[in-house]
Amino acid sequence: MTTIGVGLIGTGYMGKCHALAWNGVKPVFGDGQRPRLVHLAEVSAELAQRRAEEFGFEKSTSDWRALIADPEVEVVSVTTPNAFHAEMAIAALEAGKHVWCEKPMAVGFGEAERMAAAARASGTVTALGYNYIQNPVIRQIRQLLDEGAIGAVNHVRFEMDEDFMADPEALFYWKSEASSGYGALDDFGVHPLSLMQFLFGGVTKVMAQLSMPYADRPSRDGARRTVETWDIASVLMELTNGASGVMALNRSAWGRKGRIAMQVFGSKGTIAYDQERMNEFQLYRADDPAGTQGFRTVLTGPVHPPYDRFIPAPGHGLGFNELKIIECHELLRAIRGEPAQIVGFEAGLEIERAVHAMAQSQREGRWVAV
Amino acid sequence: MTTIGVGLIGTGYMGKCHALAWNGVKPVFGDGQRPRLVHLAEVSAELAQRRAEEFGFEKSTSDWRALIADPEVEVVSVTTPNAFHAEMAIAALEAGKHVWCEKPMAVGFGEAERMAAAARASGTVTALGYNYIQNPVIRQIRQLLDEGAIGAVNHVRFEMDEDFMADPEALFYWKSEASSGYGALDDFGVHPLSLMQFLFGGVTKVMAQLSMPYADRPSRDGARRTVETWDIASVLMELTNGASGVMALNRSAWGRKGRIAMQVFGSKGTIAYDQERMNEFQLYRADDPAGTQGFRTVLTGPVHPPYDRFIPAPGHGLGFNELKIIECHELLRAIRGEPAQIVGFEAGLEIERAVHAMAQSQREGRWVAV
Amino acid sequence: MTTIGVGLIGTGYMGKCHALAWNGVKPVFGDGQRPRLVHLAEVSAELAQRRAEEFGFEKSTSDWRALIADPEVEVVSVTTPNAFHAEMAIAALEAGKHVWCEKPMAVGFGEAERMAAAARASGTVTALGYNYIQNPVIRQIRQLLDEGAIGAVNHVRFEMDEDFMADPEALFYWKSEASSGYGALDDFGVHPLSLMQFLFGGVTKVMAQLSMPYADRPSRDGARRTVETWDIASVLMELTNGASGVMALNRSAWGRKGRIAMQVFGSKGTIAYDQERMNEFQLYRADDPAGTQGFRTVLTGPVHPPYDRFIPAPGHGLGFNELKIIECHELLRAIRGEPAQIVGFEAGLEIERAVHAMAQSQREGRWVAV
Amino acid sequence: MTTIGVGLIGTGYMGKCHALAWNGVKPVFGDGQRPRLVHLAEVSAELAQRRAEEFGFEKSTSDWRALIADPEVEVVSVTTPNAFHAEMAIAALEAGKHVWCEKPMAVGFGEAERMAAAARASGTVTALGYNYIQNPVIRQIRQLLDEGAIGAVNHVRFEMDEDFMADPEALFYWKSEASSGYGALDDFGVHPLSLMQFLFGGVTKVMAQLSMPYADRPSRDGARRTVETWDIASVLMELTNGASGVMALNRSAWGRKGRIAMQVFGSKGTIAYDQERMNEFQLYRADDPAGTQGFRTVLTGPVHPPYDRFIPAPGHGLGFNELKIIECHELLRAIRGEPAQIVGFEAGLEIERAVHAMAQSQREGRWVAV
């Protein structure tokens, strides 16, 4: 049995998610390399050690460069805040490691370009954490589109909404600072863009409107601080396949918890999906018999691979974390040189390009070509 | 008991809907004038006579001017194709009649302006057929907004979708001719705009993208004819209350039958609604207890007037036609000089103004002030 | 044009519903007799006169026997409390009138038998107010069953739930008195039974459990009064088609407003329906392609007659009151001697028979043949 | 860090599910013992070795008794077919091991009693695989019930439906043989019963109807073989808390994939839940303000522990397999002597007792006390 040595930098939300994936991928899929959990890095040695014990890593460190230098580490998970992605990923690539980096690539487009360049130079495998494309539902939708089940796609709508910024009296924190990016546009927008890239190809032309629900928020000192990012973004788009599109993003949308809603309109039918009910999708076929035409609510099951690797019975449901296990498996396939469904740094750069074009369209009040 | 003499021009989709309303309004509401169904006009005397018998009108004619001239007719329902609205409504107003005209006002903005001018000159009551604002659900939402139940509204999304233009192989007909207007933008857009006007006030700034799912359609002679209207329209907006908004319209949306979906985001909650399930709406309140926060699906009932005038038990459901009965009752209230919830020609002109600004923004590729 | 003279006894919930149907049936359907609204009876002359004016009846009376004796009255709507049904319906039948009587037929089975006997003797048309079978959705389901779309039906589940008895602190009123019947069993059960009769035929064997959520309720005098009826009833059944079935009824079900939910399981598929969303149903076909099998949510439209007589566009929705218009139209067809879809007194008696067998099974703690 | 030695017997559906739980429990929860995956048993040495490699077990065997005898094994997962549960579990208990056994306990009640006796004698920890009670949704519902959020519960309805037996032309296999048990009654019924036990206590009185949708099924030899089990079961119940209840089970329900639907009616509200959408539940509170009363769809999140151990953001969704990780964690807590939420053999016996009472009520056509 072959193994692969794993290093993990960061153990927050996504760090733990990677750790669960590294632990679960072999038992779930059975095939391929067995991950050896070699080295874990956190900001303090004490935290690193505690997490290493929890997640099952052999060594721990507060020096992420030591982890990258560790010859037993072959692939590095980068799950730190966005501002650190470029430096860490580039260092890992330069050390000849494969890199699994969380999205978005970086805060600025220049950094993202340097990451893509480093990936090209290294020749190792890179993967970004666009886990929503790994959902068996999304694979099934891709297959339906490829088969022409809904004909030629002519219009799409994407929404992504959560409510963690919805309370106007929540304390000002870094997500409201300009240094964090544009706001919903990059924080959220990259997810729908990854789905569009996977399902339809790219975006050619964009026109965005960014808006702020709240001009200021309370700060710790009791005063109010001016908000510098846009929690709401709405974008008109043209896609490479000629379809028109709308993308609406809102991270101050009370009641929405993990909504990534998609409507795809074609000449022969319509597909709809919402990540809050990630184990189902809706399909309308124009060729169903009159009198019984309607949207079918399809529940995922073994017939939608790789659901079958998790559960042999349909309708029992995968969870968000399990998408990461699938992503991890795809990464391992790529490392083995097999065809794999991942968003590498090169493809990720296209997503970043679209986001920055959207921001430019907002600044200039006009359509911008991507 | 006072009565009011009614004339009806046109007996198609909306003509029949008006006829049902004129028959039903008194039994449902019990109060006010009893409509006397005096005169009905259709394109042929034979059809006019048949419909008069069915709908219970005393006289019939193939000359709509004779109907308007009939001294027994006090209020005229204009339900003919859009191209005839201006001429008929203005004639009726000049004859001193009240006018109940279907939407949109007219094909061109100039005609709409002349209709509004005629209404001002006449001093009689005018009402446009924006029946969706009459839904008890919408009244309840308006009340919740007025009470601040979801705080300050900062973002809205409207969708209106049907599928009667979705089949690319359906025969070319007048809705694909430029003479009919822009396409989805005016055909559909006026409905969401009437809801926005009723709930939030107006629109100040717009940016539209119109698109054609199909470049041509088959014509009767076996050839294909170039489509001249846009079946899809997507619009970015700024509202008078400062909120940003998105309006997405698609009359080639397979599977959507009467979808008018609305999401209203506020600082304390969210409201959602879809006309395809017109007897319910969704409310999320941020002040619900942690652990049980969620969108409530509220079914209409007697507590949402004037539902109580139709059915004393909740959850039994009103139908689309019954919205017209409510609209008719509001019109009669206005005629009696009572406060009423109708979209008169003056208010309707604002809706038309927004539509034409949207079309201009598409032509010029830039934001346009309304 | 032929007319038919109508008499209406009672103007409460169902009385008004009948009045709306008599006013609307001709404009909606266009065909057949025009109802002449001749005579209306209420408990007081004053109320009778007011309602006659509202509903458009020519004459009014506080003496329902005078209405029945009126030679201009050809058909009588009986919409009074259940205790009066038998006396009034039998008198009308003996006077040679057609009778449209609300459900259930009567409080006791003996009365119902006498009503059926009077109907046989009279030879006129009788119809009971089982309006839910008139829903175009139900007709579509019947057609699907007849076509074998879901194969042989082997199991059914029916639920009917509302919450008007759910508050334990609501004042005791007649629905908690034994004289009103058994409680949910007859108050609600007759509706699902009418649907079963229409869709599958009858019930052969039953086993019921009746239960009381609240042993007593407050009375006006400040004391508490013992409840004598069962607000909850659950029944195991065997149907004439061999299928097994469950019927669960609850009139103290908080949050349920007009739920009549049905699940029909067959050898090739499943059909589901809920009256709270009366304009849609769910269909699962086992022969849909693997990967896209799922319940289709079918919205009603013109393809589901007689929806087309109300609205030419799909998905716009009928209301509860409009079911009564369809029922009225069926009654008029029957009076004209045409095939019609109504539950006459003879068929209604079978429903009553099943209800009383259920009550017996509860008393005796064993299965009872119907 | 303490560890605990794990043995796994069986690697089918549930065996893999246990393996995933043993791999994931420490990374997810962080606390407690680290499972050492010591020994795995399968029917052949070759399969055992392959699975051991996949799942990360150190040793493998085709002799499950060797696994039980292994002194390094402290806890044994028994995931073999039901017929083997008793023998293996009792052997493990007699060897002083903790036992985690899949449900149902055994085919016959006598065997289940012997298992419970062995558990009492051993004094080690036993847990049955009733994983649905581990759903954070169910814990939240339990808490709401305990707090009186919906008042006194007076009626419950449970449904469990799947469609793996729905095709009448699927080959006859062991689930249709009488030796497998009663059919849906024990195959499915134990799950709702485990939920009832956790939420309300037990069942005191039952009355069941078992039915066969298909009298025979094709066998491999081309003939048809008589079916000996009942794929459909419907049960009337009385609960220890005095509530009445209905349990409806169908394993031939086309389109249902993992439905476990529950409706709980109380004096102040209603709770509803369906396992097919396992990350949400519905709550209706009678004390919500008039006009906005409705069922809230609550999505799970960190506020519903232990969801927070999996994902820090709400609405992202857990999967079926993750319920097993929670169950595993509870088992480890019990082994550490901490309070834990598991169904031990003693409690499991009560579930078996109810099932067999139901079968008796069917045979005897009368109510049976549990």
PDB file of C-alpha atoms in Angstrom, chain C residues 138-282:
ATOM      1  CA  ILE C 138     -58.284  15.412  -7.902  1.00  0.00           C
ATOM      2  CA  ARG C 139     -59.766  14.847 -11.327  1.00  0.00           C
ATOM      3  CA  GLN C 140     -56.254  14.605 -12.741  1.00  0.00           C
ATOM      4  CA  ILE C 141     -55.295  12.127 -10.036  1.00  0.00           C
ATOM      5  CA  ARG C 142     -58.394  10.067 -10.795  1.00  0.00           C
ATOM      6  CA  GLN C 143     -57.434  10.028 -14.459  1.00  0.00           C
ATOM      7  CA  LEU C 144     -53.879   8.953 -13.636  1.00  0.00           C
ATOM      8  CA  LEU C 145     -55.196   6.149 -11.467  1.00  0.00           C
ATOM      9  CA  ASP C 146     -57.623   5.043 -14.170  1.00  0.00           C
ATOM     10  CA  GLU C 147     -54.806   5.032 -16.727  1.00  0.00           C
ATOM     11  CA  GLY C 148     -52.651   2.927 -14.419  1.00  0.00           C
ATOM     12  CA  ALA C 149     -49.967   5.602 -14.190  1.00  0.00           C
ATOM     13  CA  ILE C 150     -48.944   4.329 -10.771  1.00  0.00           C
ATOM     14  CA  GLY C 151     -50.042   0.746 -11.333  1.00  0.00           C
ATOM     15  CA  ALA C 152     -52.227  -1.092  -8.842  1.00  0.00           C
ATOM     16  CA  VAL C 153     -52.842   0.911  -5.678  1.00  0.00           C
ATOM     17  CA  ASN C 154     -51.879  -1.100  -2.611  1.00  0.00           C
ATOM     18  CA  HIS C 155     -51.792   1.410   0.232  1.00  0.00           C
ATOM     19  CA  VAL C 156     -53.232   4.834   0.982  1.00  0.00           C
ATOM     20  CA  ARG C 157     -52.854   7.359   3.762  1.00  0.00           C
ATOM     21  CA  PHE C 158     -55.192  10.256   4.409  1.00  0.00           C
ATOM     22  CA  GLU C 159     -54.810  13.012   6.951  1.00  0.00           C
ATOM     23  CA  MET C 160     -57.180  15.866   7.714  1.00  0.00           C
ATOM     24  CA  ASP C 161     -56.095  18.410  10.253  1.00  0.00           C
ATOM     25  CA  GLU C 162     -57.132  21.877  11.359  1.00  0.00           C
ATOM     26  CA  ASP C 163     -56.565  23.786  14.561  1.00  0.00           C
ATOM     27  CA  PHE C 164     -59.848  25.424  15.475  1.00  0.00           C
ATOM     28  CA  MET C 165     -60.169  23.078  18.495  1.00  0.00           C
ATOM     29  CA  ALA C 166     -56.468  23.201  19.409  1.00  0.00           C
ATOM     30  CA  ASP C 167     -56.629  25.791  22.167  1.00  0.00           C
ATOM     31  CA  PRO C 168     -57.459  23.982  25.438  1.00  0.00           C
ATOM     32  CA  GLU C 169     -58.572  27.269  26.937  1.00  0.00           C
ATOM     33  CA  ALA C 170     -61.059  28.143  24.215  1.00  0.00           C
ATOM     34  CA  LEU C 171     -64.619  28.187  25.499  1.00  0.00           C
ATOM     35  CA  PHE C 172     -66.666  24.981  25.391  1.00  0.00           C
ATOM     36  CA  TYR C 173     -69.161  25.136  22.537  1.00  0.00           C
ATOM     37  CA  TRP C 174     -71.499  22.803  20.715  1.00  0.00           C
ATOM     38  CA  LYS C 175     -68.755  20.949  18.835  1.00  0.00           C
ATOM     39  CA  SER C 176     -67.719  19.406  22.177  1.00  0.00           C
ATOM     40  CA  GLU C 177     -71.235  18.156  22.930  1.00  0.00           C
ATOM     41  CA  ALA C 178     -72.131  14.554  22.160  1.00  0.00           C
ATOM     42  CA  SER C 179     -75.226  15.747  20.328  1.00  0.00           C
ATOM     43  CA  SER C 180     -72.970  17.120  17.582  1.00  0.00           C
ATOM     44  CA  GLY C 181     -71.666  13.664  16.722  1.00  0.00           C
ATOM     45  CA  TYR C 182     -68.411  11.868  17.426  1.00  0.00           C
ATOM     46  CA  GLY C 183     -65.997  14.759  16.853  1.00  0.00           C
ATOM     47  CA  ALA C 184     -63.240  14.619  14.245  1.00  0.00           C
ATOM     48  CA  LEU C 185     -64.531  11.284  13.001  1.00  0.00           C
ATOM     49  CA  ASP C 186     -67.666  12.639  11.359  1.00  0.00           C
ATOM     50  CA  ASP C 187     -66.768  16.341  11.308  1.00  0.00           C
ATOM     51  CA  PHE C 188     -63.647  15.664   9.223  1.00  0.00           C
ATOM     52  CA  GLY C 189     -63.726  12.010   8.231  1.00  0.00           C
ATOM     53  CA  VAL C 190     -66.429  12.399   5.621  1.00  0.00           C
ATOM     54  CA  HIS C 191     -64.105  14.526   3.467  1.00  0.00           C
ATOM     55  CA  PRO C 192     -61.314  11.960   3.079  1.00  0.00           C
ATOM     56  CA  LEU C 193     -64.005   9.302   2.684  1.00  0.00           C
ATOM     57  CA  SER C 194     -65.545  11.258  -0.182  1.00  0.00           C
ATOM     58  CA  LEU C 195     -62.116  11.397  -1.833  1.00  0.00           C
ATOM     59  CA  MET C 196     -61.588   7.679  -1.300  1.00  0.00           C
ATOM     60  CA  GLN C 197     -65.009   6.925  -2.731  1.00  0.00           C
ATOM     61  CA  PHE C 198     -64.279   9.037  -5.790  1.00  0.00           C
ATOM     62  CA  LEU C 199     -60.779   7.661  -6.311  1.00  0.00           C
ATOM     63  CA  PHE C 200     -60.925   4.035  -5.179  1.00  0.00           C
ATOM     64  CA  GLY C 201     -64.483   2.986  -4.313  1.00  0.00           C
ATOM     65  CA  GLY C 202     -65.448   2.198  -0.786  1.00  0.00           C
ATOM     66  CA  VAL C 203     -64.152   0.931   2.513  1.00  0.00           C
ATOM     67  CA  THR C 204     -64.804  -2.671   3.596  1.00  0.00           C
ATOM     68  CA  LYS C 205     -63.340  -2.987   7.079  1.00  0.00           C
ATOM     69  CA  VAL C 206     -62.368  -0.443   9.713  1.00  0.00           C
ATOM     70  CA  MET C 207     -60.712  -0.180  13.105  1.00  0.00           C
ATOM     71  CA  ALA C 208     -60.727   3.226  14.800  1.00  0.00           C
ATOM     72  CA  GLN C 209     -59.133   4.857  17.792  1.00  0.00           C
ATOM     73  CA  LEU C 210     -60.762   8.057  19.028  1.00  0.00           C
ATOM     74  CA  SER C 211     -58.956  10.255  21.502  1.00  0.00           C
ATOM     75  CA  MET C 212     -59.464  13.460  23.436  1.00  0.00           C
ATOM     76  CA  PRO C 213     -56.582  15.882  23.733  1.00  0.00           C
ATOM     77  CA  TYR C 214     -58.409  17.792  26.494  1.00  0.00           C
ATOM     78  CA  ALA C 215     -60.747  16.224  29.032  1.00  0.00           C
ATOM     79  CA  ASP C 216     -62.527  19.469  29.785  1.00  0.00           C
ATOM     80  CA  ARG C 217     -62.763  23.043  28.551  1.00  0.00           C
ATOM     81  CA  PRO C 218     -63.751  26.297  30.236  1.00  0.00           C
ATOM     82  CA  SER C 219     -67.404  27.217  30.056  1.00  0.00           C
ATOM     83  CA  ARG C 220     -68.953  30.657  30.140  1.00  0.00           C
ATOM     84  CA  ASP C 221     -69.845  30.385  33.788  1.00  0.00           C
ATOM     85  CA  GLY C 222     -66.194  30.150  34.773  1.00  0.00           C
ATOM     86  CA  ALA C 223     -66.345  26.436  35.589  1.00  0.00           C
ATOM     87  CA  ARG C 224     -64.932  23.706  33.383  1.00  0.00           C
ATOM     88  CA  ARG C 225     -67.120  21.395  31.391  1.00  0.00           C
ATOM     89  CA  THR C 226     -66.349  17.830  30.422  1.00  0.00           C
ATOM     90  CA  VAL C 227     -65.704  17.331  26.731  1.00  0.00           C
ATOM     91  CA  GLU C 228     -67.951  14.741  25.105  1.00  0.00           C
ATOM     92  CA  THR C 229     -66.470  14.417  21.621  1.00  0.00           C
ATOM     93  CA  TRP C 230     -63.141  13.171  20.296  1.00  0.00           C
ATOM     94  CA  ASP C 231     -61.073  15.809  18.544  1.00  0.00           C
ATOM     95  CA  ILE C 232     -58.642  13.193  17.269  1.00  0.00           C
ATOM     96  CA  ALA C 233     -59.441  10.024  15.344  1.00  0.00           C
ATOM     97  CA  SER C 234     -57.136   7.475  13.739  1.00  0.00           C
ATOM     98  CA  VAL C 235     -58.440   4.653  11.616  1.00  0.00           C
ATOM     99  CA  LEU C 236     -57.021   1.524  10.016  1.00  0.00           C
ATOM    100  CA  MET C 237     -58.932   0.513   6.898  1.00  0.00           C
ATOM    101  CA  GLU C 238     -59.264  -1.991   4.125  1.00  0.00           C
ATOM    102  CA  LEU C 239     -60.556  -0.675   0.825  1.00  0.00           C
ATOM    103  CA  THR C 240     -62.742  -2.373  -1.759  1.00  0.00           C
ATOM    104  CA  ASN C 241     -59.796  -2.430  -4.156  1.00  0.00           C
ATOM    105  CA  GLY C 242     -57.877  -4.509  -1.618  1.00  0.00           C
ATOM    106  CA  ALA C 243     -55.526  -1.770  -0.517  1.00  0.00           C
ATOM    107  CA  SER C 244     -54.842  -1.116   3.130  1.00  0.00           C
ATOM    108  CA  GLY C 245     -55.231   2.389   4.447  1.00  0.00           C
ATOM    109  CA  VAL C 246     -54.755   4.782   7.301  1.00  0.00           C
ATOM    110  CA  MET C 247     -56.933   7.809   7.995  1.00  0.00           C
ATOM    111  CA  ALA C 248     -55.740  10.245  10.650  1.00  0.00           C
ATOM    112  CA  LEU C 249     -57.917  13.168  11.701  1.00  0.00           C
ATOM    113  CA  ASN C 250     -57.179  15.944  14.156  1.00  0.00           C
ATOM    114  CA  ARG C 251     -59.123  19.122  14.689  1.00  0.00           C
ATOM    115  CA  SER C 252     -56.801  20.225  17.482  1.00  0.00           C
ATOM    116  CA  ALA C 253     -53.662  20.203  15.324  1.00  0.00           C
ATOM    117  CA  TRP C 254     -51.954  23.532  15.928  1.00  0.00           C
ATOM    118  CA  GLY C 255     -50.751  25.093  12.695  1.00  0.00           C
ATOM    119  CA  ARG C 256     -52.775  22.971  10.326  1.00  0.00           C
ATOM    120  CA  LYS C 257     -55.378  25.181   8.729  1.00  0.00           C
ATOM    121  CA  GLY C 258     -56.949  23.191   5.935  1.00  0.00           C
ATOM    122  CA  ARG C 259     -54.745  20.182   5.580  1.00  0.00           C
ATOM    123  CA  ILE C 260     -56.198  17.242   3.704  1.00  0.00           C
ATOM    124  CA  ALA C 261     -53.113  15.261   2.854  1.00  0.00           C
ATOM    125  CA  MET C 262     -53.173  12.127   0.807  1.00  0.00           C
ATOM    126  CA  GLN C 263     -50.526   9.588  -0.153  1.00  0.00           C
ATOM    127  CA  VAL C 264     -51.406   6.905  -2.669  1.00  0.00           C
ATOM    128  CA  PHE C 265     -48.896   4.104  -3.166  1.00  0.00           C
ATOM    129  CA  GLY C 266     -49.044   1.906  -6.256  1.00  0.00           C
ATOM    130  CA  SER C 267     -46.979  -0.778  -7.902  1.00  0.00           C
ATOM    131  CA  LYS C 268     -45.524   1.729 -10.391  1.00  0.00           C
ATOM    132  CA  GLY C 269     -45.477   5.008  -8.523  1.00  0.00           C
ATOM    133  CA  THR C 270     -46.812   7.259  -5.831  1.00  0.00           C
ATOM    134  CA  ILE C 271     -49.133  10.267  -5.762  1.00  0.00           C
ATOM    135  CA  ALA C 272     -49.258  12.830  -2.955  1.00  0.00           C
ATOM    136  CA  TYR C 273     -51.467  15.832  -2.376  1.00  0.00           C
ATOM    137  CA  ASP C 274     -52.240  18.392   0.320  1.00  0.00           C
ATOM    138  CA  GLN C 275     -55.291  20.639   0.218  1.00  0.00           C
ATOM    139  CA  GLU C 276     -53.316  23.473   1.854  1.00  0.00           C
ATOM    140  CA  ARG C 277     -51.547  23.723  -1.505  1.00  0.00           C
ATOM    141  CA  MET C 278     -54.605  22.830  -3.503  1.00  0.00           C
ATOM    142  CA  ASN C 279     -53.185  23.901  -6.858  1.00  0.00           C
ATOM    143  CA  GLU C 280     -50.480  21.263  -7.025  1.00  0.00           C
ATOM    144  CA  PHE C 281     -49.841  17.574  -6.527  1.00  0.00           C
ATOM    145  CA  GLN C 282     -46.857  15.257  -6.448  1.00  0.00           C
TER     146      GLN C 282
END
